[in-house]
């Protein structure tokens, strides 16, 4: 197995996008009964989230323009996968989300990353299904991400092994797990998470900065969905 990649978990920039007015009514959601999203509260919580990225984590924020015609566009993570100086622009599994990649691609191009595009029409991949541990990738095979998408990711990041994880009862792999630091995975307690856990290592204690995301959770959003983290330190 390869060693931990240099600079893993260190970032200089976060790409974010504000909450569109169309989110409460039109954002996709697994549970259609979640029809009570409070837009003002969602926006306040998103501002708090961006504030943590900027002031607590010291990241430079790249804020994309809000687009009311793209109700899920606050979830920028699904549109690209950044590792080192390469950005894979995804082909999101939901047809209505494909246009979200345009503005994300522009921002990543402006940050001088090497852009790889997923053009194969049989492939789908949402960034929310991709977990990078610093040594390897895990790709969730979900309603949004298929085997071909995982293969194209493996091709774009040839230095790393890629394993797939079947996703049950959740939108994305990172709906229930995320890296909390080098060699430290955090994972939820739901049945779907526990099934996936069989693929992962044991957990250790970790520090948390609480950030509420109560409204976006109703449309299947989680913390990592709302940013793309980039490390440009080697150029500074
Ligand atoms: N609402 C997030 C998604 O369905 O993609």
Short mmCIF file of C-alpha atoms and ligand atoms in Angstrom, two decimals:
data_model
loop_
_atom_site.label_atom_id
_atom_site.label_comp_id
_atom_site.label_asym_id
_atom_site.label_seq_id
_atom_site.Cartn_x
_atom_site.Cartn_y
_atom_site.Cartn_z
CA UNK A 1 0.00 0.00 0.00
CA UNK A 2 1.33 3.51 -0.83
CA UNK A 3 2.34 5.80 2.08
CA UNK A 4 0.22 8.73 3.16
CA UNK A 5 0.32 11.34 0.40
CA UNK A 6 2.32 14.47 1.31
CA UNK A 7 0.08 17.32 2.49
CA UNK A 8 -2.95 15.09 3.07
CA UNK A 9 -5.62 17.00 4.95
CA UNK A 10 -3.93 20.38 4.37
CA UNK A 11 -5.88 22.88 2.33
CA UNK A 12 -5.53 26.51 1.28
CA UNK A 13 -8.80 27.16 -0.58
CA UNK A 14 -12.45 26.16 -0.30
CA UNK A 15 -14.87 26.51 -3.19
CA UNK A 16 -18.42 27.17 -2.00
CA UNK A 17 -21.67 28.33 -3.54
CA UNK A 18 -24.57 30.06 -1.81
CA UNK A 19 -28.00 28.55 -1.16
CA UNK A 20 -30.36 29.15 -4.10
CA UNK A 21 -33.93 30.34 -3.49
CA UNK A 22 -35.12 27.23 -5.35
CA UNK A 23 -33.57 24.79 -2.83
CA UNK A 24 -36.51 24.42 -0.41
CA UNK A 25 -38.99 23.45 -3.13
CA UNK A 26 -36.89 21.93 -5.91
CA UNK A 27 -33.71 20.38 -4.46
CA UNK A 28 -33.66 16.61 -4.84
CA UNK A 29 -34.34 14.58 -1.71
CA UNK A 30 -34.76 10.93 -0.81
CA UNK A 31 -37.61 11.69 1.57
CA UNK A 32 -40.27 13.73 -0.22
CA UNK A 33 -41.92 14.41 3.16
CA UNK A 34 -39.05 16.83 3.90
CA UNK A 35 -40.99 19.75 2.42
CA UNK A 36 -40.41 22.27 5.21
CA UNK A 37 -36.93 23.61 4.42
CA UNK A 38 -36.51 27.11 5.89
CA UNK A 39 -34.52 29.09 3.31
CA UNK A 40 -33.45 31.88 5.66
CA UNK A 41 -32.20 29.37 8.23
CA UNK A 42 -30.45 27.31 5.55
CA UNK A 43 -28.66 30.49 4.43
CA UNK A 44 -27.68 31.43 7.99
CA UNK A 45 -26.28 27.96 8.60
CA UNK A 46 -24.38 28.06 5.30
CA UNK A 47 -22.87 31.43 6.27
CA UNK A 48 -21.76 29.90 9.56
CA UNK A 49 -20.23 26.96 7.69
CA UNK A 50 -18.31 29.28 5.35
CA UNK A 51 -17.23 31.33 8.38
CA UNK A 52 -15.73 28.21 9.98
CA UNK A 53 -13.84 27.39 6.78
CA UNK A 54 -12.51 30.95 6.59
CA UNK A 55 -11.86 31.97 10.20
CA UNK A 56 -11.32 28.68 12.08
CA UNK A 57 -9.59 26.74 9.32
CA UNK A 58 -7.91 29.74 7.65
CA UNK A 59 -8.98 28.86 4.11
CA UNK A 60 -9.28 31.31 1.24
CA UNK A 61 -12.89 31.17 0.06
CA UNK A 62 -13.75 31.01 -3.63
CA UNK A 63 -17.46 31.83 -3.73
CA UNK A 64 -19.34 30.86 -6.90
CA UNK A 65 -22.38 32.92 -7.90
CA UNK A 66 -25.72 31.70 -6.58
CA UNK A 67 -27.83 30.18 -9.37
CA UNK A 68 -31.55 29.80 -8.65
CA UNK A 69 -31.96 27.64 -11.77
CA UNK A 70 -29.80 24.95 -10.10
CA UNK A 71 -31.58 24.00 -6.85
CA UNK A 72 -28.86 21.59 -5.61
CA UNK A 73 -25.90 23.78 -6.59
CA UNK A 74 -24.92 24.57 -2.98
CA UNK A 75 -23.62 20.97 -2.89
CA UNK A 76 -20.49 21.80 -4.89
CA UNK A 77 -18.68 18.68 -3.75
CA UNK A 78 -20.57 16.51 -6.25
CA UNK A 79 -19.28 18.40 -9.30
CA UNK A 80 -15.54 17.72 -8.94
CA UNK A 81 -12.96 15.61 -7.20
CA UNK A 82 -9.68 17.36 -6.37
CA UNK A 83 -6.57 15.43 -5.35
CA UNK A 84 -3.17 17.11 -5.46
CA UNK A 85 -3.05 19.35 -8.50
CA UNK A 86 -5.61 17.36 -10.51
CA UNK A 87 -9.33 18.06 -10.62
CA UNK A 88 -11.68 15.47 -12.10
CA UNK A 89 -14.86 17.17 -13.26
CA UNK A 90 -17.59 14.63 -12.60
CA UNK A 91 -20.67 13.55 -14.52
CA UNK A 92 -23.28 13.82 -11.75
CA UNK A 93 -25.77 10.96 -11.58
CA UNK A 94 -28.81 13.25 -11.50
CA UNK A 95 -29.40 14.68 -14.98
CA UNK A 96 -30.70 17.96 -13.56
CA UNK A 97 -27.38 18.51 -11.73
CA UNK A 98 -25.02 18.18 -14.71
CA UNK A 99 -24.87 21.94 -15.44
CA UNK A 100 -23.48 22.54 -11.94
CA UNK A 101 -20.09 21.36 -13.18
CA UNK A 102 -19.61 24.37 -15.51
CA UNK A 103 -19.01 27.01 -12.84
CA UNK A 104 -17.01 24.60 -10.67
CA UNK A 105 -14.77 23.75 -13.63
CA UNK A 106 -14.17 27.45 -14.24
CA UNK A 107 -13.15 28.03 -10.60
CA UNK A 108 -10.78 25.06 -10.61
CA UNK A 109 -9.28 26.19 -13.92
CA UNK A 110 -8.75 29.66 -12.42
CA UNK A 111 -6.86 27.94 -9.56
CA UNK A 112 -4.57 26.41 -12.23
CA UNK A 113 -5.42 22.81 -11.49
CA UNK A 114 -5.02 20.17 -14.20
CA UNK A 115 -8.56 19.54 -15.38
CA UNK A 116 -9.72 16.04 -16.38
CA UNK A 117 -13.28 15.74 -17.66
CA UNK A 118 -15.53 12.71 -17.40
CA UNK A 119 -16.92 12.60 -20.92
CA UNK A 120 -17.94 8.91 -21.14
CA UNK A 121 -21.73 8.97 -21.38
CA UNK A 122 -22.05 5.62 -19.63
CA UNK A 123 -20.26 6.94 -16.52
CA UNK A 124 -21.80 8.71 -13.55
CA UNK A 125 -20.03 9.93 -10.43
CA UNK A 126 -20.98 12.31 -7.62
CA UNK A 127 -18.10 13.69 -5.55
CA UNK A 128 -20.12 12.82 -2.44
CA UNK A 129 -19.44 9.17 -3.21
CA UNK A 130 -15.65 9.59 -3.19
CA UNK A 131 -13.60 9.26 -0.01
CA UNK A 132 -9.83 9.82 -0.22
CA UNK A 133 -7.96 8.46 2.79
CA UNK A 134 -4.57 9.87 1.79
CA UNK A 135 -3.49 6.39 0.67
CA UNK A 136 -6.39 5.18 -1.45
CA UNK A 137 -9.84 6.02 -2.73
CA UNK A 138 -13.13 4.44 -1.73
CA UNK A 139 -15.96 5.02 -4.19
CA UNK A 140 -19.56 4.41 -3.16
CA UNK A 141 -21.65 2.62 -5.77
CA UNK A 142 -24.95 4.37 -5.23
CA UNK A 143 -27.97 5.54 -7.19
CA UNK A 144 -25.73 8.39 -8.40
CA UNK A 145 -22.36 6.70 -9.02
CA UNK A 146 -21.65 3.64 -11.14
CA UNK A 147 -18.74 1.27 -11.75
CA UNK A 148 -17.68 3.12 -14.92
CA UNK A 149 -17.46 6.36 -12.96
CA UNK A 150 -15.20 4.61 -10.43
CA UNK A 151 -13.03 3.27 -13.26
CA UNK A 152 -12.58 6.73 -14.76
CA UNK A 153 -11.62 8.09 -11.34
CA UNK A 154 -9.03 5.29 -11.02
CA UNK A 155 -7.67 6.27 -14.42
CA UNK A 156 -7.45 9.97 -13.45
CA UNK A 157 -5.59 9.23 -10.19
CA UNK A 158 -3.35 6.35 -11.21
CA UNK A 159 -1.06 6.59 -8.17
CA UNK A 160 -3.80 5.34 -5.85
CA UNK A 161 -5.76 2.13 -5.40
CA UNK A 162 -9.52 2.48 -5.78
CA UNK A 163 -12.01 0.22 -3.98
CA UNK A 164 -15.76 0.34 -4.38
CA UNK A 165 -18.28 0.20 -1.53
CA UNK A 166 -21.97 -0.62 -2.13
CA UNK A 167 -24.21 2.06 -0.63
CA UNK A 168 -27.47 1.10 1.09
CA UNK A 169 -30.06 3.45 2.61
CA UNK A 170 -28.10 6.65 1.94
CA UNK A 171 -27.61 9.08 -0.91
CA UNK A 172 -23.81 9.03 -0.95
CA UNK A 173 -20.85 7.29 0.70
CA UNK A 174 -19.99 10.54 2.50
CA UNK A 175 -23.57 10.92 3.71
CA UNK A 176 -22.40 8.79 6.64
CA UNK A 177 -18.60 8.92 6.77
CA UNK A 178 -15.66 11.24 6.24
CA UNK A 179 -11.96 11.56 7.03
CA UNK A 180 -11.35 13.41 10.32
CA UNK A 181 -7.56 13.47 9.93
CA UNK A 182 -4.73 11.30 8.67
CA UNK A 183 -5.65 7.67 9.27
CA UNK A 184 -8.86 8.71 11.07
CA UNK A 185 -12.24 7.88 9.61
CA UNK A 186 -15.52 8.96 11.22
CA UNK A 187 -18.63 6.99 10.41
CA UNK A 188 -22.29 7.17 11.41
CA UNK A 189 -24.29 4.57 13.31
CA UNK A 190 -27.08 3.91 10.77
CA UNK A 191 -27.58 0.38 9.42
CA UNK A 192 -26.28 1.46 6.00
CA UNK A 193 -23.18 2.99 7.58
CA UNK A 194 -22.52 -0.10 9.65
CA UNK A 195 -22.75 -2.31 6.56
CA UNK A 196 -20.19 -0.11 4.81
CA UNK A 197 -17.99 -0.04 7.93
CA UNK A 198 -16.97 -3.65 7.27
CA UNK A 199 -14.74 -2.18 4.54
CA UNK A 200 -13.05 0.38 6.83
CA UNK A 201 -10.66 0.53 9.76
CA UNK A 202 -11.41 1.01 13.47
CA UNK A 203 -12.19 4.52 14.74
CA UNK A 204 -10.31 6.60 17.30
CA UNK A 205 -11.28 9.66 19.35
CA UNK A 206 -11.39 12.95 17.48
CA UNK A 207 -12.08 16.66 18.00
CA UNK A 208 -15.26 18.18 16.57
CA UNK A 209 -16.27 21.72 15.59
CA UNK A 210 -20.08 21.64 15.69
CA UNK A 211 -21.70 23.21 12.63
CA UNK A 212 -25.48 22.84 12.25
CA UNK A 213 -26.83 22.02 8.82
CA UNK A 214 -30.38 21.23 9.83
CA UNK A 215 -32.14 22.55 6.74
CA UNK A 216 -29.81 21.17 4.10
CA UNK A 217 -29.92 17.77 5.80
CA UNK A 218 -33.58 17.67 4.76
CA UNK A 219 -32.44 17.59 1.13
CA UNK A 220 -29.70 15.04 1.87
CA UNK A 221 -26.91 17.59 2.25
CA UNK A 222 -24.06 17.01 4.70
CA UNK A 223 -21.03 19.08 5.71
CA UNK A 224 -18.56 17.94 3.07
CA UNK A 225 -21.17 18.43 0.30
CA UNK A 226 -20.93 22.18 0.64
CA UNK A 227 -17.28 22.72 -0.29
CA UNK A 228 -14.45 21.54 -2.50
CA UNK A 229 -11.13 21.80 -0.62
CA UNK A 230 -7.96 22.59 -2.58
CA UNK A 231 -4.32 22.71 -1.46
CA UNK A 232 -2.20 25.26 -3.39
CA UNK A 233 0.45 25.55 -0.67
CA UNK A 234 3.20 24.08 -2.86
CA UNK A 235 2.82 27.11 -5.16
CA UNK A 236 2.85 29.76 -2.43
N1 LIG B 1 -30.05 17.15 -2.58
C1 LIG B 1 -28.81 16.57 -2.91
C2 LIG B 1 -28.93 15.64 -4.04
O1 LIG B 1 -29.93 14.98 -4.12
O2 LIG B 1 -28.08 15.54 -4.88
#
